[in-house]
Tab-separated table of C-alpha atoms and ligand atoms in Angstrom:
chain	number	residue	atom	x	y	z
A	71	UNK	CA	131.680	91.453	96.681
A	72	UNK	CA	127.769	92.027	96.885
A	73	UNK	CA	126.744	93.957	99.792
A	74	UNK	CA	123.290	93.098	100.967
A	75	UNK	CA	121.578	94.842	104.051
A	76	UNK	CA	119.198	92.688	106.320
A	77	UNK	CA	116.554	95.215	108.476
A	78	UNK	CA	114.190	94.137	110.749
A	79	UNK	CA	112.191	96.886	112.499
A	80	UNK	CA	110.133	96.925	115.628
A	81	UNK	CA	109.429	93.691	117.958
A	82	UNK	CA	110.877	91.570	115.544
A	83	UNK	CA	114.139	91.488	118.375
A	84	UNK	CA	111.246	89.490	120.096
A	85	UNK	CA	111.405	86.473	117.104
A	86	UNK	CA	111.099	83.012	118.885
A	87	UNK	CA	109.185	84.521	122.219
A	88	UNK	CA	106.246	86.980	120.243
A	89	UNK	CA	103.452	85.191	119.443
A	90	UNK	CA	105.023	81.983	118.263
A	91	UNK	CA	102.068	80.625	116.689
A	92	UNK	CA	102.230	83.408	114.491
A	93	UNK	CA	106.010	84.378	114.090
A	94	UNK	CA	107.543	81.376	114.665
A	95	UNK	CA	110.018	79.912	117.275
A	96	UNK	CA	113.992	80.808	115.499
A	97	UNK	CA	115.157	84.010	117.682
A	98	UNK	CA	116.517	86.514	115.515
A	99	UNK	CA	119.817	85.537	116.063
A	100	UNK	CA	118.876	82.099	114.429
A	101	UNK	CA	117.526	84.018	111.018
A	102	UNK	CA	121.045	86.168	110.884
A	103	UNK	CA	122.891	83.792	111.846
A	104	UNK	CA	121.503	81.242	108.977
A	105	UNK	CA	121.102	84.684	106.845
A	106	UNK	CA	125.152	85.323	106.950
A	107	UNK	CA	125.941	81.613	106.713
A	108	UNK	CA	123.681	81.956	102.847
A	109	UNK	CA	126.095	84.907	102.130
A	110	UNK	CA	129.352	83.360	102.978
A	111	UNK	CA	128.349	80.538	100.767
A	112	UNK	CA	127.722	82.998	97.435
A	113	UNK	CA	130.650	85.448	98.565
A	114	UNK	CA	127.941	87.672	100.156
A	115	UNK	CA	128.157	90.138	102.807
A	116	UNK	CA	125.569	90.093	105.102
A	117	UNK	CA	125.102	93.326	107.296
A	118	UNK	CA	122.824	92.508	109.737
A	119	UNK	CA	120.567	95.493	111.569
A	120	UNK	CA	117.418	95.901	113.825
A	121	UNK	CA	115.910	98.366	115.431
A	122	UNK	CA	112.544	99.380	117.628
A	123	UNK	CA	113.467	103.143	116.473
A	124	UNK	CA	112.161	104.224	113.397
A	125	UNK	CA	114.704	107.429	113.213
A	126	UNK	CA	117.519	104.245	113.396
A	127	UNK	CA	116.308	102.668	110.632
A	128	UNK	CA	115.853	105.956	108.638
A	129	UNK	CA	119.768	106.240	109.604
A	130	UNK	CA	120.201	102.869	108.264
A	131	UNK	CA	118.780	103.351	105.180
A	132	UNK	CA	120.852	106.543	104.453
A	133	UNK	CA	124.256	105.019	105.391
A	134	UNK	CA	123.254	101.796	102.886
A	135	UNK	CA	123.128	104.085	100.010
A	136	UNK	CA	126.322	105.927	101.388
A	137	UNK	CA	128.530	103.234	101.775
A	138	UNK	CA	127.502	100.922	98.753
A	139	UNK	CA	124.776	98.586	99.836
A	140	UNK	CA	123.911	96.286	96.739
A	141	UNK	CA	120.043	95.285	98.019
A	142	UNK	CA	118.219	95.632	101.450
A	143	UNK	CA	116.030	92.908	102.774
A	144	UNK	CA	113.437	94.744	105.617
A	145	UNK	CA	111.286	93.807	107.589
A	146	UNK	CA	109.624	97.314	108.928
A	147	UNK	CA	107.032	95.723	111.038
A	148	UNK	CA	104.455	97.680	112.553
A	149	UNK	CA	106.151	100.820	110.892
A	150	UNK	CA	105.025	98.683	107.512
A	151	UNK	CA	101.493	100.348	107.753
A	152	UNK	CA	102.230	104.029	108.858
A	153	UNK	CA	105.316	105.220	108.296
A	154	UNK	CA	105.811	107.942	105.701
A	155	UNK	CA	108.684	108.613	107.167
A	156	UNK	CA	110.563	105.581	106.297
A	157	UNK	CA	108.688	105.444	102.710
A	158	UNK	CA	110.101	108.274	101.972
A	159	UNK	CA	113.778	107.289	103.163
A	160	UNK	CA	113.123	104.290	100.857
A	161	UNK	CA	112.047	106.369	97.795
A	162	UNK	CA	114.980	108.601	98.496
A	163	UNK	CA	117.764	106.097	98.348
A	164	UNK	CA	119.154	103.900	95.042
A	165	UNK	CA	118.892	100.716	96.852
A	166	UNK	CA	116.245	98.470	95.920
A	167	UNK	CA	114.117	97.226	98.893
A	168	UNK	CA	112.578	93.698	99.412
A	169	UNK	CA	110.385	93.875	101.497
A	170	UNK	CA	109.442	90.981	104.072
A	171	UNK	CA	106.677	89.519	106.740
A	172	UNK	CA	107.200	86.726	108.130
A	173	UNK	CA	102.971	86.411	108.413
A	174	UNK	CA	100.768	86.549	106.209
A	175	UNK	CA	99.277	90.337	106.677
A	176	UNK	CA	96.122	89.603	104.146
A	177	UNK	CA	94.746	86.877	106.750
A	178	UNK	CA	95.352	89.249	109.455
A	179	UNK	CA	93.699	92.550	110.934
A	180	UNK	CA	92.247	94.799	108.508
A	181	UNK	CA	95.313	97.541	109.176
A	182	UNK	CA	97.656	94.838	108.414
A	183	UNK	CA	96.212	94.930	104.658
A	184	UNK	CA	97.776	98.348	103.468
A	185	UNK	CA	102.051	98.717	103.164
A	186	UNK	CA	102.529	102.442	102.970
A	187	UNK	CA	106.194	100.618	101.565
A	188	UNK	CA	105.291	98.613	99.195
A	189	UNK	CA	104.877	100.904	96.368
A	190	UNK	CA	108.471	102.039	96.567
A	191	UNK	CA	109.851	98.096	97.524
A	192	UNK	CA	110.968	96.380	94.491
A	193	UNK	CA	108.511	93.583	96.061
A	194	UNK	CA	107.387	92.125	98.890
A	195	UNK	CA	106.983	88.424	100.145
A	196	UNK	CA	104.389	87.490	103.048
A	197	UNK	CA	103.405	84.659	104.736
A	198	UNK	CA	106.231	82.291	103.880
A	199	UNK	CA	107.500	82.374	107.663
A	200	UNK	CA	111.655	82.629	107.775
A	201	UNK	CA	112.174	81.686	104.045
A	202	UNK	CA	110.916	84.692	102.964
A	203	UNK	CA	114.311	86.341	103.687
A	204	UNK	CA	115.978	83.436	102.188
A	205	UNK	CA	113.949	83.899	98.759
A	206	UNK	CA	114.354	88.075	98.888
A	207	UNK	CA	118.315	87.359	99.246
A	208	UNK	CA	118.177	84.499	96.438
A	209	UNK	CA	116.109	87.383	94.200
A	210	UNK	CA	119.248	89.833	94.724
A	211	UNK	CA	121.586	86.854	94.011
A	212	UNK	CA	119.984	86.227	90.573
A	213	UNK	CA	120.031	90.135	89.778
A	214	UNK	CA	117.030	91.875	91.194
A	215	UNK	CA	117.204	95.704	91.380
A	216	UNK	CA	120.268	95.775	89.411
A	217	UNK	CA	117.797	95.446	85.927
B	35	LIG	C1	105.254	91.663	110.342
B	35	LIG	C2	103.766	92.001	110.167
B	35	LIG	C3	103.434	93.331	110.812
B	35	LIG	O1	102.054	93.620	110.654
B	35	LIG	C4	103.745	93.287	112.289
B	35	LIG	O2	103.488	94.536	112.876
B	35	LIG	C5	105.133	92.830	112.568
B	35	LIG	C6	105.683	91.726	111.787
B	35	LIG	C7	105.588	90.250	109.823
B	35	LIG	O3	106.771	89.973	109.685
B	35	LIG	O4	104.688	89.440	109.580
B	35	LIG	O5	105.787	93.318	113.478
B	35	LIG	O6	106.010	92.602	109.583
């Protein structure tokens, strides 16, 4: 059974109360909850994760390469435009990365523009709100990262 890993980093705990007119109004529970539910129906496992901590998700990252982890779906938030730190956890693991904003970050401020992750993602989807987990999990279901 496919093991997929869905990471959302800072503030994104906040989904459905955090500027709604950008983010949206689903809670995080909502998107994991409809994320699993996608899984169970293509004999998926979902492991769901978040964290305001970028050393967590650094831990995260590690243990999905350590125990197996087919594809991670993340979400790094803020930590999308700084953190070498987490680039290089990426670049140090097998596990291809999608990697996913709920916003579009080209409309947005000028340091939104740059993904210090995106050269070591597999790719990246922006602006599609919520579905843009749903397409990054339908790209691993059709064989992304495993070419
Ligand atoms: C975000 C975009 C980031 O710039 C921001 O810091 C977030 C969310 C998005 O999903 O659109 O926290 O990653």
């Amino acid at each position: 059974m496919k093991k997929i890993l869905l990471l959302n980093g800072p503030n994104l705990n906040r989904l459905g109360k955090r500027e709604p007119g950008i983010y949206g109004v689903s809670t995080l529970e909502d998107l994991e909850e409809r994320m699993v539910q996608l899984g169970v129906d293509s004999q998926i496992e979902i492991i769901c994760f978040q964290s305001n901590h970028e050393g967590e998700l650094i831990d995260k990252l590690h243990e999905a390469e350590d125990t197996g982890v087919d594809g991670i779906i993340f979400n790094p938030g803020a930590f999308t435009h700084y953190s070498y730190a987490i680039r290089d956890a990426i670049a140090g693991i097998g596990c291809p990365v999608i990697e996913v904003h709920i916003s579009n970050v080209y409309q947005r401020e000028e340091f939104r523009h740059k993904s210090v992750i995106a050269p070591v993602a597999k790719g990246q989807i922006a602006g599609l709100g919520l579905l843009g987990y749903e397409l990054a999990l339908e790209a691993f279901k059709r064989g992304k990262g495993e070419e």
